[in-house]
Coordinates of C-alpha atoms in Angstrom, one line a residue:
M233 CA 0.0 0.0 0.0
L234 CA 2.0 3.0 1.2
G235 CA 5.6 3.0 2.2
Y236 CA 4.9 1.1 5.3
V237 CA 3.5 -2.1 3.7
H238 CA 5.8 -5.1 3.2
R239 CA 6.6 -6.1 -0.3
R240 CA 4.5 -9.2 -0.2
A241 CA 1.4 -7.3 1.0
P242 CA -1.5 -6.7 -1.5
T243 CA -1.0 -3.5 -3.5
T244 CA -4.4 -2.1 -3.5
F245 CA -6.0 -0.1 -0.7
L246 CA -9.0 -2.5 -0.4
A247 CA -6.9 -5.6 -0.6
S248 CA -4.5 -4.2 2.1
L249 CA -7.4 -3.7 4.5
L250 CA -8.9 -7.1 3.7
A251 CA -5.6 -8.8 4.3
L252 CA -5.2 -7.0 7.6
G253 CA -8.6 -8.0 8.7
V254 CA -7.9 -11.6 7.9
A255 CA -4.6 -11.5 9.8
L256 CA -6.3 -10.0 12.9
A257 CA -9.1 -12.6 12.8
A258 CA -6.6 -15.4 12.4
C259 CA -4.8 -14.4 15.6
G260 CA -8.0 -13.8 17.5
D261 CA -6.9 -10.3 18.7
T262 CA -9.4 -7.6 17.9
P263 CA -7.6 -4.3 18.2
A264 CA -8.8 -2.0 20.9
V265 CA -9.6 0.9 18.7
Q266 CA -12.7 3.0 18.5
T267 CA -15.2 2.7 15.6
R268 CA -18.0 5.0 14.7
T269 CA -20.0 3.5 17.6
G270 CA -17.1 2.8 19.9
P271 CA -15.6 4.6 22.8
A272 CA -14.3 8.1 22.5
T273 CA -10.9 7.3 23.9
L274 CA -8.4 4.4 24.3
E275 CA -6.5 4.1 27.5
G276 CA -3.2 2.6 28.5
D277 CA -1.9 1.9 32.0
G278 CA 1.6 3.2 31.4
A279 CA 3.1 -0.2 32.0
G280 CA 2.3 -2.1 28.9
G281 CA -1.2 -3.1 29.7
R282 CA -4.3 -2.0 27.8
T283 CA -7.7 -0.9 28.9
A284 CA -10.8 0.3 27.2
S285 CA -12.7 3.4 28.4
G286 CA -16.3 3.0 29.4
P287 CA -18.3 1.0 32.0
Q288 CA -15.9 -2.0 32.0
A289 CA -12.7 0.0 32.1
A290 CA -10.0 -1.2 34.5
P291 CA -9.0 1.0 37.4
A292 CA -7.0 4.1 36.2
Q293 CA -3.3 3.9 36.8
R294 CA -1.4 6.9 38.1
R295 CA 0.8 7.4 35.1
G296 CA -1.6 6.3 32.3
H297 CA -2.3 7.8 28.9
K298 CA -5.1 7.6 26.4
L299 CA -5.9 8.2 22.8
T300 CA -8.5 10.8 22.1
R301 CA -10.1 10.8 18.6
I302 CA -10.0 14.2 17.0
G303 CA -11.7 13.2 13.7
R304 CA -12.3 10.6 11.1
F305 CA -11.0 11.0 7.6
D306 CA -10.7 9.2 4.2
A307 CA -7.5 7.1 4.3
P308 CA -5.4 9.7 6.3
V309 CA -1.7 9.4 6.0
H310 CA -0.2 12.5 7.7
V311 CA -1.1 15.1 10.3
T312 CA 0.7 18.3 11.2
Q313 CA 0.3 21.9 12.3
A314 CA 1.4 25.1 10.6
P315 CA 3.9 27.5 12.3
G316 CA 2.1 30.4 13.9
D317 CA -1.3 28.8 14.0
R318 CA -2.2 26.7 17.0
S319 CA -5.9 26.6 16.2
R320 CA -5.7 24.4 13.1
L321 CA -4.5 20.9 12.4
F322 CA -4.0 19.7 8.8
V323 CA -4.8 16.1 7.9
V324 CA -3.6 14.7 4.6
E325 CA -5.9 12.2 2.8
Q326 CA -4.2 9.8 0.4
E327 CA -6.6 10.5 -2.5
G328 CA -5.4 14.1 -2.8
R329 CA -7.0 16.3 -0.2
I330 CA -5.8 18.2 2.9
R331 CA -8.4 18.7 5.6
V332 CA -8.5 21.3 8.3
V333 CA -9.5 20.6 11.9
R334 CA -10.1 24.0 13.4
N335 CA -10.6 24.3 17.2
G336 CA -11.6 20.6 17.3
R337 CA -14.0 20.6 14.4
T338 CA -13.3 19.4 10.8
V339 CA -14.0 22.1 8.2
R340 CA -16.2 20.8 5.5
T341 CA -14.4 22.2 2.5
P342 CA -10.8 20.9 2.0
F343 CA -7.9 23.2 2.5
L344 CA -6.5 21.8 -0.7
D345 CA -8.0 19.4 -3.2
I346 CA -5.6 18.1 -6.0
S347 CA -7.3 14.7 -6.3
D348 CA -7.5 15.2 -10.1
R349 CA -3.7 15.4 -10.3
V350 CA -3.0 12.4 -8.0
R351 CA -2.8 8.7 -8.6
S352 CA -4.0 7.1 -5.4
G353 CA -3.9 3.5 -4.2
G354 CA -1.3 1.1 -3.2
E355 CA 1.7 3.1 -2.0
Q356 CA 0.8 6.1 -4.1
G357 CA -1.1 9.2 -3.4
L358 CA -0.8 12.6 -1.7
L359 CA 1.6 11.5 1.0
S360 CA 2.6 14.5 3.2
V361 CA 2.6 18.3 3.7
A362 CA 5.2 20.6 5.2
F363 CA 4.6 24.2 6.1
A364 CA 7.4 26.7 5.7
P365 CA 8.9 28.1 9.0
D366 CA 7.7 31.5 7.9
Y367 CA 4.2 30.2 6.9
A368 CA 2.4 32.9 9.0
S369 CA 3.8 35.6 6.7
S370 CA 4.6 33.8 3.4
G371 CA 1.8 31.3 3.2
R372 CA 4.1 28.8 1.6
F373 CA 3.7 25.0 2.0
Y374 CA 5.0 21.9 0.2
V375 CA 3.4 18.6 -0.7
D376 CA 4.7 15.2 -1.9
Y377 CA 2.4 13.4 -4.2
T378 CA 2.3 10.7 -7.0
D379 CA 1.1 12.2 -10.3
R380 CA -1.3 10.5 -12.7
D381 CA 1.7 8.8 -14.5
G382 CA 2.9 7.3 -11.2
D383 CA 5.9 9.6 -10.7
T384 CA 6.7 11.8 -7.7
R385 CA 6.3 15.6 -7.6
I386 CA 7.3 18.0 -4.9
V387 CA 5.2 21.1 -5.3
E388 CA 4.9 24.4 -3.5
F389 CA 1.5 26.0 -2.9
R390 CA 0.4 29.1 -1.1
R391 CA -2.3 29.9 1.4
G392 CA -5.4 31.5 -0.1
S393 CA -7.4 34.5 1.0
S394 CA -8.9 32.4 3.8
P395 CA -6.6 30.6 6.3
D396 CA -8.9 27.6 5.7
R397 CA -8.2 27.5 2.0
A398 CA -5.1 27.1 -0.2
D399 CA -4.7 28.8 -3.5
R400 CA -4.7 25.8 -5.8
G401 CA -3.6 27.9 -8.7
S402 CA -0.3 28.9 -7.0
A403 CA 1.4 25.5 -7.7
R404 CA 5.1 25.7 -8.3
Q405 CA 7.0 22.5 -8.9
L406 CA 10.3 22.0 -7.2
L407 CA 11.3 18.4 -8.0
F408 CA 10.2 15.7 -10.3
Q409 CA 11.3 12.0 -9.9
A410 CA 10.3 9.3 -12.4
Q411 CA 9.4 6.1 -10.5
P412 CA 10.4 2.8 -12.0
E413 CA 7.9 0.9 -9.8
S414 CA 4.7 1.7 -8.0
N415 CA 6.0 1.1 -4.5
H416 CA 8.8 2.5 -2.2
N417 CA 7.9 6.1 -3.0
G418 CA 9.3 7.5 0.3
G419 CA 6.8 10.2 0.8
L420 CA 7.8 12.6 3.6
V421 CA 8.6 16.3 3.2
T422 CA 9.5 18.1 6.4
F423 CA 11.5 21.1 7.6
G424 CA 14.5 20.5 9.7
P425 CA 15.7 22.6 12.6
D426 CA 18.1 24.3 10.2
G427 CA 15.2 25.6 8.1
H428 CA 15.9 23.4 5.1
L429 CA 13.4 21.1 3.5
Y430 CA 14.1 17.4 3.8
I431 CA 12.6 15.0 1.3
G432 CA 12.5 11.2 1.6
F433 CA 12.7 8.9 -1.5
G434 CA 12.4 5.2 -1.5
D435 CA 14.7 3.0 -3.6
G436 CA 12.4 2.8 -6.6
G437 CA 10.5 -0.2 -5.6
G438 CA 10.2 -3.8 -6.7
A439 CA 12.1 -6.0 -4.3
F440 CA 15.8 -6.1 -3.1
D441 CA 16.6 -2.8 -5.0
Q442 CA 17.5 -4.6 -8.3
H443 CA 17.7 -1.4 -10.5
G444 CA 21.2 -1.4 -11.9
R445 CA 24.4 -3.2 -10.8
I446 CA 24.4 -1.8 -7.3
G447 CA 20.8 -0.7 -7.0
N448 CA 19.5 2.8 -6.5
A449 CA 20.2 3.2 -2.8
Q450 CA 24.0 2.9 -3.2
N451 CA 24.0 5.0 -6.4
L452 CA 24.8 8.7 -5.7
G453 CA 23.7 9.5 -9.3
T454 CA 20.0 9.2 -8.4
W455 CA 17.7 10.6 -5.7
L456 CA 16.1 7.2 -5.1
G457 CA 16.9 5.6 -1.8
K458 CA 18.0 8.9 -0.3
V459 CA 16.9 11.8 1.9
L460 CA 17.4 15.1 0.1
R461 CA 18.1 18.5 1.7
I462 CA 17.3 21.7 -0.2
D463 CA 16.4 25.4 0.2
P464 CA 12.9 25.5 -1.3
L465 CA 13.2 29.0 -2.6
P466 CA 14.4 29.7 -6.2
S467 CA 18.1 30.1 -6.6
G468 CA 20.5 30.4 -9.5
G469 CA 17.9 29.7 -12.2
R470 CA 16.7 26.6 -10.4
P471 CA 13.3 26.3 -8.6
Y472 CA 15.2 25.6 -5.4
G473 CA 18.6 26.2 -3.8
I474 CA 21.2 23.7 -2.7
P475 CA 22.8 24.3 0.7
A476 CA 26.6 24.8 0.3
D477 CA 27.3 22.4 3.1
N478 CA 25.4 19.5 1.6
P479 CA 28.0 16.6 1.6
F480 CA 28.0 15.8 -2.1
V481 CA 28.2 19.3 -3.5
G482 CA 30.9 19.4 -6.2
R483 CA 31.4 15.6 -6.2
A484 CA 31.5 14.2 -9.7
G485 CA 28.6 11.9 -10.5
A486 CA 26.7 12.7 -7.3
K487 CA 23.4 14.5 -7.0
P488 CA 24.1 17.6 -4.8
E489 CA 20.7 17.5 -3.2
I490 CA 21.5 14.2 -1.4
Y491 CA 22.1 14.4 2.4
W492 CA 21.7 10.8 3.5
W493 CA 21.7 7.6 1.4
G494 CA 21.6 3.8 1.5
L495 CA 17.9 3.7 2.5
R496 CA 15.2 1.3 1.3
N497 CA 12.1 3.3 2.1
P498 CA 12.3 6.1 4.7
W499 CA 8.5 6.5 4.9
R500 CA 8.6 8.6 8.1
F501 CA 11.5 10.4 9.9
S502 CA 11.4 13.2 12.4
F503 CA 13.6 15.7 14.2
D504 CA 13.5 16.0 18.0
R505 CA 12.0 19.4 18.8
R506 CA 14.3 19.8 21.8
T507 CA 17.7 18.5 20.6
G508 CA 17.4 18.5 16.8
D509 CA 18.5 14.9 16.6
V510 CA 17.0 12.9 13.7
A511 CA 15.3 9.4 13.7
I512 CA 14.7 7.7 10.4
A513 CA 12.3 4.7 10.3
D514 CA 13.4 2.7 7.3
V515 CA 10.9 0.0 6.1
G516 CA 12.6 -3.4 5.6
Q517 CA 12.4 -6.1 3.0
E518 CA 11.8 -9.3 4.8
A519 CA 14.2 -9.6 7.7
R520 CA 14.3 -6.3 9.7
E521 CA 12.5 -3.1 10.3
E522 CA 14.9 -0.4 11.6
V523 CA 15.3 3.1 13.1
D524 CA 18.5 5.0 12.2
F525 CA 19.5 7.8 14.6
L526 CA 21.9 10.7 14.2
R527 CA 22.8 13.5 16.7
R528 CA 22.2 17.0 15.4
G529 CA 25.2 18.3 13.6
T530 CA 26.6 14.9 12.8
G531 CA 26.1 12.4 10.0
A532 CA 26.0 14.6 6.9
G533 CA 26.5 12.1 4.0
A534 CA 25.7 9.1 6.2
N535 CA 25.2 5.8 4.3
F536 CA 22.7 3.5 6.1
G537 CA 23.8 0.4 4.1
W538 CA 20.8 -0.8 2.0
R539 CA 20.9 -3.1 -0.1
A540 CA 24.1 -4.6 1.3
W541 CA 22.5 -4.6 4.8
E542 CA 19.0 -4.8 6.0
G543 CA 19.3 -3.6 9.6
T544 CA 22.2 -5.7 11.0
V545 CA 21.4 -8.6 8.6
R546 CA 23.6 -9.1 5.6
S547 CA 21.3 -8.8 2.6
D548 CA 23.7 -8.8 -0.4
D549 CA 27.0 -10.5 0.1
G550 CA 28.2 -9.3 -3.3
L551 CA 27.8 -5.7 -2.5
T552 CA 30.3 -3.9 -0.2
V553 CA 29.7 -0.7 1.6
R554 CA 32.2 1.0 3.9
D555 CA 31.5 2.7 7.2
H556 CA 27.8 2.4 7.0
V557 CA 25.7 3.6 9.9
R558 CA 24.0 0.7 11.8
P559 CA 20.5 1.1 13.2
V560 CA 20.0 1.9 16.9
L561 CA 16.7 -0.1 16.9
E562 CA 15.5 -3.0 14.8
Y563 CA 13.0 -5.8 15.0
S564 CA 12.0 -8.9 12.9
H565 CA 8.7 -9.8 11.2
A566 CA 7.9 -12.3 13.9
G567 CA 4.6 -11.9 15.8
G568 CA 2.7 -10.3 12.9
N569 CA 5.1 -7.4 12.3
C570 CA 5.6 -6.3 8.7
S571 CA 6.5 -2.6 8.3
I572 CA 7.6 0.2 10.7
T573 CA 5.9 3.5 11.0
G574 CA 8.2 6.0 12.7
G575 CA 7.1 8.7 15.1
Y576 CA 8.6 11.3 17.4
V577 CA 10.5 11.8 20.5
V578 CA 7.8 12.8 22.9
R579 CA 8.3 16.3 24.5
D580 CA 4.8 16.8 25.8
R581 CA 5.0 17.9 29.4
R582 CA 1.6 16.4 30.1
L583 CA 3.0 12.9 29.6
P584 CA 5.9 12.6 32.0
A585 CA 6.1 8.8 31.6
L586 CA 6.8 9.2 27.9
R587 CA 8.9 12.3 27.8
G588 CA 12.2 11.8 26.0
R589 CA 11.0 8.5 24.5
Y590 CA 10.7 7.8 20.8
I591 CA 7.2 6.5 19.8
Y592 CA 6.7 4.2 16.9
A593 CA 4.4 1.4 15.6
D594 CA 4.2 -1.5 13.2
F595 CA 1.6 -1.2 10.5
C596 CA 0.4 -4.8 10.7
A597 CA 0.9 -5.5 14.4
G598 CA -0.6 -2.3 15.5
R599 CA 1.0 -1.9 18.9
L600 CA 2.2 1.5 19.9
L601 CA 5.8 1.2 21.2
S602 CA 8.5 3.4 22.6
A603 CA 12.2 3.4 23.3
R604 CA 15.0 5.7 24.4
L605 CA 17.2 6.5 21.4
R606 CA 20.8 6.2 22.4
L607 CA 24.1 5.5 20.5
P608 CA 25.0 2.8 19.6
R609 CA 21.7 1.1 20.6
A610 CA 18.3 2.2 21.8
R611 CA 17.3 1.3 25.4
D612 CA 14.3 0.4 27.4
R613 CA 11.8 -0.6 24.7
R614 CA 8.3 -0.7 26.0
A615 CA 4.7 -1.1 24.8
L616 CA 2.4 1.8 25.5
G617 CA -0.5 -0.5 26.2
L618 CA -2.4 0.7 23.2
R619 CA -3.2 -0.8 19.8
V620 CA -4.2 1.0 16.7
P621 CA -4.5 -0.9 13.4
S622 CA -2.9 0.4 10.2
V623 CA -0.8 3.2 11.7
T624 CA 0.3 5.2 8.7
S625 CA 1.9 8.1 10.5
F626 CA 2.4 10.1 13.7
G627 CA 2.2 13.8 14.0
E628 CA 3.3 16.6 16.4
D629 CA 1.7 20.0 16.9
L630 CA 3.3 23.3 18.0
A631 CA 2.7 22.4 21.7
G632 CA 4.5 19.1 21.3
R633 CA 1.4 17.0 21.5
V634 CA 1.6 13.7 19.5
Y635 CA -1.0 12.3 17.1
V636 CA -1.5 8.8 15.7
V637 CA -3.0 8.3 12.3
S638 CA -4.9 5.1 11.3
Q639 CA -5.4 4.4 7.6
Q640 CA -8.8 3.1 8.6
G641 CA -9.9 6.7 9.2
P642 CA -9.4 7.9 12.8
V643 CA -6.7 10.4 13.9
Y644 CA -6.0 10.3 17.6
R645 CA -4.2 12.6 20.0
L646 CA -2.1 11.1 22.8
D647 CA -3.4 12.6 26.0
P648 CA -2.9 12.0 29.8
R649 CA -5.6 10.0 31.4

């Protein structure tokens, strides 16, 4: 489906959901998530247990947390907030729309509707939005989407005359990337603490990165299998600028936009709002799901090893990479796992038991998990005691509150109980 689905999963939206339902039924574990007629919140006891709110809820624990539903959407894949505006959340729907939740209520008319330009289904669609740091004054924001031909476009839009509506006619394309396959599109655009725009690209899809002799991820002549770093404003006759300190500027045969490489499908990555450290959740092939971690100010030009390595498992004995960065966290596909969805280091002061912990999930298993990211290995992995099926993304608002997005429709906020 999207970047988080394992290569052997069905490739259509409906088939993915049906497969997930069969898997859940087979293991006899109905996920504790709300439905249209279900409870308004999900609750965890802070120690890995799980409770459901309502008449049969277990006694509240002192340090618990819960998920509060903020709305229901059509195949949501991303949620964020715009700098300078604490009253609105923006929810990205895969088919090509961005919805506004204003002061807790979903606005009927989409903020942006480009569904006529988007190919949606499988791992394709409108995949994320990033608002410029100066959005309050400039109105600029950026989207990553799959066009009607199946290729990736990074496009700038501007806010319209109303803060609830974008100017659809303001589109300005920054990047275009032809996609050899329909999967592993990457999909995230986000601004880093340095003010630059970071863009994630998968390795081009198929399986085992078989495009060319060394694949795409180890080829510095393509954006595929990389995270790019650019200045999104026009510069030097280009629709964007290239930071002078990008690691491959001036290197023959290398794309100067590349900042990190050797990635299979960096579907979601995030910067710690307090430290600026980065955590990249890279979707695995069949052996490992992984989180790569770099301290702020380190790791420019880091190679994370794919396709020679899948996590700490040797994937291609015939391909040698030198000094690649090993993951700080990884897990296998045992127990129903299939594809990692990366989140954020929690900095919400309302959640002391989770502060400083990185939250993540597996798309198929559905458990919300956390760990302390350290070098060389993460520590103290724990379950939050909450399960949400089909987690496509996490989000963070200006106050540091964390959100969980389910492809089945609901978007939740992580709250104290």
